[in-house]
């Protein structure tokens, strides 16, 4: 066995980024992906989703012989003989809000079948419910007599900046038995320059800490959105209010931008999981529940106004600029664009959509919304529309000046769901401009 070899099970955002970044740090890495079609493209160095600089890094790793892809754990283990197995499989949300651990359990089962004389570390990167690490450690203890150690290593990377978040993490968290945690900690030494903290703790705290971080960030977004609603109603300017909050060092500057609510595969799922766990343990969860329902409403912030201003939906075309849940990703999971498109479609409006990267994913999701117009660029999307909603703050939309709007958009209303357009200039140019939390 060789401690510079590791395998990663699951080539989703977390697994593929972790595997590729470990390979670029010099480790010999095997990434296991059981979807045959996905595996074929991974072997070619093609990333199955859009994530800046990941494909380039994958190709470098493959060419350097440091990164290889496998269809199953068994073949990866036979070839690499690793000490570390990173589990980065999905934990999808079950109908009751709990996380489904089927894939994690399958990955552990395969690791338990490895015959080895040395210690083996099963590192849980997947976001798992509190108590999972402890439970898996008990199973491992019973089946391997102390040869396999389970360590929680929650991931904090963001889509869109995943590679730099992994290579230069703000902190690394490891939870489990102290000796096992120390063994895994060695892998991260080169990532934690400039005294970045490595937090060693027990598995329960590591698991709960990950959920708490997402809940805390989501709560900040919901709170600023709550303030934005009152700001809209009272004639305030949320951009100024955000500055007032952000310049208070006790509050801090990040995750305080008002908008159409948070989306993605993490915040919404983790909050539901948190609520579920509170239920299981008899803990009151009204704060987390409010964030969950408030955020769903926030996605539809402009809908009442649109229905008031455009009471004849059949004669009204609305265009959506941006479909991804945030810029620099093609991920549309829980994106406000889905709720908005569905709402407008059900209300009878004609809807045109455009996104620089997420058209394919959106089309696949929107099969039930017949006759949507899919546009190949922003100009096309703005043409013939009476109103436009900016949903995702892609750079190319932020650059749309009042002059550009004048030449491309013959409609009247511009709804800025991310407060990134030059509102005053657009108003001067004769448009009705409405942002979030701006009078
Ligand atoms: C989030 C966390 O930020 C990561 O630390 C974590 O690792 C990840 O979830 C996860 O659990 O895997 P991510 O979902 O990729 O990362 O995206 P964020 O950049 O955090 O944005 C989430 C949502 O919040 C987006 O819809 C974004 O538009 C929204 N947001 C963010 C706001 O509405 N306002 C803000 O000020 C910041």
PDB file of N, CA and C and ligand atoms in Angstrom, residues 14 127 155-159 210 214 217 221 225 254-259 261-267 270 325-326 393 418, ligand 1:
ATOM      1  N   UNK A  14     -18.406  17.254  -6.328  1.00  0.00           N
ATOM      2  CA  UNK A  14     -17.451  17.119  -5.227  1.00  0.00           C
ATOM      3  C   UNK A  14     -16.367  16.098  -5.569  1.00  0.00           C
ATOM      4  N   UNK A 127     -22.355  14.905   1.661  1.00  0.00           N
ATOM      5  CA  UNK A 127     -23.049  15.538   2.792  1.00  0.00           C
ATOM      6  C   UNK A 127     -24.034  14.520   3.355  1.00  0.00           C
ATOM      7  N   UNK A 155     -17.285  18.902   2.556  1.00  0.00           N
ATOM      8  CA  UNK A 155     -16.739  19.767   1.513  1.00  0.00           C
ATOM      9  C   UNK A 155     -17.458  21.109   1.518  1.00  0.00           C
ATOM     10  N   UNK A 156     -16.699  22.183   1.301  1.00  0.00           N
ATOM     11  CA  UNK A 156     -17.308  23.524   1.325  1.00  0.00           C
ATOM     12  C   UNK A 156     -17.165  24.254  -0.016  1.00  0.00           C
ATOM     13  N   UNK A 157     -16.796  23.521  -1.083  1.00  0.00           N
ATOM     14  CA  UNK A 157     -16.606  24.216  -2.359  1.00  0.00           C
ATOM     15  C   UNK A 157     -17.931  24.699  -2.937  1.00  0.00           C
ATOM     16  N   UNK A 158     -17.845  25.761  -3.735  1.00  0.00           N
ATOM     17  CA  UNK A 158     -19.022  26.308  -4.418  1.00  0.00           C
ATOM     18  C   UNK A 158     -18.934  25.997  -5.896  1.00  0.00           C
ATOM     19  N   UNK A 159     -20.046  25.694  -6.503  1.00  0.00           N
ATOM     20  CA  UNK A 159     -20.058  25.513  -7.946  1.00  0.00           C
ATOM     21  C   UNK A 159     -19.652  26.837  -8.580  1.00  0.00           C
ATOM     22  N   UNK A 210     -21.213  21.089   8.828  1.00  0.00           N
ATOM     23  CA  UNK A 210     -21.449  21.298   7.397  1.00  0.00           C
ATOM     24  C   UNK A 210     -22.888  21.784   7.144  1.00  0.00           C
ATOM     25  N   UNK A 214     -24.220  25.768   5.786  1.00  0.00           N
ATOM     26  CA  UNK A 214     -25.174  26.068   4.707  1.00  0.00           C
ATOM     27  C   UNK A 214     -26.437  26.747   5.248  1.00  0.00           C
ATOM     28  N   UNK A 217     -25.515  30.436   5.979  1.00  0.00           N
ATOM     29  CA  UNK A 217     -25.407  31.261   4.760  1.00  0.00           C
ATOM     30  C   UNK A 217     -26.785  31.503   4.154  1.00  0.00           C
ATOM     31  N   UNK A 221     -28.993  35.132   3.503  1.00  0.00           N
ATOM     32  CA  UNK A 221     -29.627  35.530   2.231  1.00  0.00           C
ATOM     33  C   UNK A 221     -31.114  35.798   2.471  1.00  0.00           C
ATOM     34  N   UNK A 225     -33.140  39.309   2.100  1.00  0.00           N
ATOM     35  CA  UNK A 225     -34.316  39.342   1.215  1.00  0.00           C
ATOM     36  C   UNK A 225     -35.559  39.814   1.976  1.00  0.00           C
ATOM     37  N   UNK A 254     -20.147  39.067   3.270  1.00  0.00           N
ATOM     38  CA  UNK A 254     -20.520  38.066   2.260  1.00  0.00           C
ATOM     39  C   UNK A 254     -21.931  37.509   2.466  1.00  0.00           C
ATOM     40  N   UNK A 255     -22.478  36.985   1.386  1.00  0.00           N
ATOM     41  CA  UNK A 255     -23.818  36.373   1.409  1.00  0.00           C
ATOM     42  C   UNK A 255     -24.864  37.333   1.976  1.00  0.00           C
ATOM     43  N   UNK A 256     -24.769  38.558   1.525  1.00  0.00           N
ATOM     44  CA  UNK A 256     -25.737  39.568   1.947  1.00  0.00           C
ATOM     45  C   UNK A 256     -26.273  40.306   0.738  1.00  0.00           C
ATOM     46  N   UNK A 257     -26.387  39.616  -0.394  1.00  0.00           N
ATOM     47  CA  UNK A 257     -26.951  40.266  -1.570  1.00  0.00           C
ATOM     48  C   UNK A 257     -28.374  39.802  -1.767  1.00  0.00           C
ATOM     49  N   UNK A 258     -29.273  40.777  -1.840  1.00  0.00           N
ATOM     50  CA  UNK A 258     -30.679  40.445  -2.060  1.00  0.00           C
ATOM     51  C   UNK A 258     -30.861  39.966  -3.494  1.00  0.00           C
ATOM     52  N   UNK A 259     -31.832  39.122  -3.691  1.00  0.00           N
ATOM     53  CA  UNK A 259     -32.087  38.602  -5.031  1.00  0.00           C
ATOM     54  C   UNK A 259     -33.352  37.767  -5.050  1.00  0.00           C
ATOM     55  N   UNK A 261     -33.757  34.791  -4.308  1.00  0.00           N
ATOM     56  CA  UNK A 261     -33.679  33.616  -3.432  1.00  0.00           C
ATOM     57  C   UNK A 261     -32.563  32.692  -3.858  1.00  0.00           C
ATOM     58  N   UNK A 262     -32.174  31.822  -2.942  1.00  0.00           N
ATOM     59  CA  UNK A 262     -31.064  30.905  -3.247  1.00  0.00           C
ATOM     60  C   UNK A 262     -31.592  29.639  -3.922  1.00  0.00           C
ATOM     61  N   UNK A 263     -30.726  29.071  -4.783  1.00  0.00           N
ATOM     62  CA  UNK A 263     -31.058  27.798  -5.422  1.00  0.00           C
ATOM     63  C   UNK A 263     -29.887  26.853  -5.286  1.00  0.00           C
ATOM     64  N   UNK A 264     -29.803  25.891  -6.205  1.00  0.00           N
ATOM     65  CA  UNK A 264     -28.688  24.951  -6.194  1.00  0.00           C
ATOM     66  C   UNK A 264     -29.044  23.642  -5.534  1.00  0.00           C
ATOM     67  N   UNK A 265     -28.080  22.736  -5.587  1.00  0.00           N
ATOM     68  CA  UNK A 265     -28.361  21.391  -5.084  1.00  0.00           C
ATOM     69  C   UNK A 265     -28.080  21.283  -3.589  1.00  0.00           C
ATOM     70  N   UNK A 266     -27.594  22.382  -2.963  1.00  0.00           N
ATOM     71  CA  UNK A 266     -27.124  22.245  -1.579  1.00  0.00           C
ATOM     72  C   UNK A 266     -27.987  22.962  -0.549  1.00  0.00           C
ATOM     73  N   UNK A 267     -28.086  24.290  -0.626  1.00  0.00           N
ATOM     74  CA  UNK A 267     -28.822  25.021   0.411  1.00  0.00           C
ATOM     75  C   UNK A 267     -30.241  24.464   0.601  1.00  0.00           C
ATOM     76  N   UNK A 270     -30.078  20.848   2.046  1.00  0.00           N
ATOM     77  CA  UNK A 270     -29.520  20.756   3.393  1.00  0.00           C
ATOM     78  C   UNK A 270     -30.466  21.352   4.440  1.00  0.00           C
ATOM     79  N   UNK A 325     -28.708  28.330 -11.615  1.00  0.00           N
ATOM     80  CA  UNK A 325     -29.014  28.844 -10.264  1.00  0.00           C
ATOM     81  C   UNK A 325     -28.050  29.939  -9.834  1.00  0.00           C
ATOM     82  N   UNK A 326     -26.932  30.059 -10.554  1.00  0.00           N
ATOM     83  CA  UNK A 326     -25.971  31.138 -10.337  1.00  0.00           C
ATOM     84  C   UNK A 326     -25.063  31.183 -11.564  1.00  0.00           C
ATOM     85  N   UNK A 393     -27.095  36.385 -12.775  1.00  0.00           N
ATOM     86  CA  UNK A 393     -26.227  37.541 -13.050  1.00  0.00           C
ATOM     87  C   UNK A 393     -24.971  37.163 -13.837  1.00  0.00           C
ATOM     88  N   UNK A 418     -31.363  40.417  -9.705  1.00  0.00           N
ATOM     89  CA  UNK A 418     -30.092  40.357  -8.973  1.00  0.00           C
ATOM     90  C   UNK A 418     -29.516  41.743  -8.695  1.00  0.00           C
TER      91      UNK A 418
HETATM   92  C1  LIG B   1     -22.988  26.143  -1.324  1.00  0.00           C
HETATM   93  C2  LIG B   1     -21.977  26.621  -0.251  1.00  0.00           C
HETATM   94  O1  LIG B   1     -21.648  27.990  -0.482  1.00  0.00           O
HETATM   95  C3  LIG B   1     -20.692  25.789  -0.289  1.00  0.00           C
HETATM   96  O2  LIG B   1     -19.815  26.189   0.749  1.00  0.00           O
HETATM   97  C4  LIG B   1     -21.053  24.321  -0.118  1.00  0.00           C
HETATM   98  O3  LIG B   1     -19.905  23.485  -0.254  1.00  0.00           O
HETATM   99  C5  LIG B   1     -22.066  23.910  -1.175  1.00  0.00           C
HETATM  100  O4  LIG B   1     -23.238  24.759  -1.091  1.00  0.00           O
HETATM  101  C6  LIG B   1     -22.447  22.477  -0.889  1.00  0.00           C
HETATM  102  O5  LIG B   1     -23.052  22.217   0.156  1.00  0.00           O
HETATM  103  O6  LIG B   1     -22.016  21.576  -1.641  1.00  0.00           O
HETATM  104  P1  LIG B   1     -23.245  26.491  -3.973  1.00  0.00           P
HETATM  105  O7  LIG B   1     -24.599  25.886  -3.786  1.00  0.00           O
HETATM  106  O8  LIG B   1     -22.359  25.957  -5.047  1.00  0.00           O
HETATM  107  O9  LIG B   1     -22.383  26.351  -2.606  1.00  0.00           O
HETATM  108  O10 LIG B   1     -23.439  28.038  -4.292  1.00  0.00           O
HETATM  109  P2  LIG B   1     -23.343  29.449  -3.532  1.00  0.00           P
HETATM  110  O11 LIG B   1     -22.348  30.274  -4.238  1.00  0.00           O
HETATM  111  O12 LIG B   1     -23.186  29.311  -2.080  1.00  0.00           O
HETATM  112  O13 LIG B   1     -24.786  30.076  -3.862  1.00  0.00           O
HETATM  113  C7  LIG B   1     -25.986  29.450  -3.446  1.00  0.00           C
HETATM  114  C8  LIG B   1     -27.178  30.293  -3.823  1.00  0.00           C
HETATM  115  O14 LIG B   1     -27.248  31.480  -3.025  1.00  0.00           O
HETATM  116  C9  LIG B   1     -27.188  30.796  -5.275  1.00  0.00           C
HETATM  117  O15 LIG B   1     -28.476  30.644  -5.814  1.00  0.00           O
HETATM  118  C10 LIG B   1     -26.798  32.257  -5.170  1.00  0.00           C
HETATM  119  O16 LIG B   1     -27.310  33.042  -6.221  1.00  0.00           O
HETATM  120  C11 LIG B   1     -27.463  32.617  -3.851  1.00  0.00           C
HETATM  121  N1  LIG B   1     -26.874  33.810  -3.186  1.00  0.00           N
HETATM  122  C12 LIG B   1     -25.593  33.777  -2.740  1.00  0.00           C
HETATM  123  C13 LIG B   1     -27.664  34.945  -2.978  1.00  0.00           C
HETATM  124  O17 LIG B   1     -28.861  34.981  -3.359  1.00  0.00           O
HETATM  125  N2  LIG B   1     -27.122  36.030  -2.333  1.00  0.00           N
HETATM  126  C14 LIG B   1     -25.839  36.022  -1.895  1.00  0.00           C
HETATM  127  O18 LIG B   1     -25.411  37.044  -1.308  1.00  0.00           O
HETATM  128  C15 LIG B   1     -25.050  34.878  -2.097  1.00  0.00           C
END
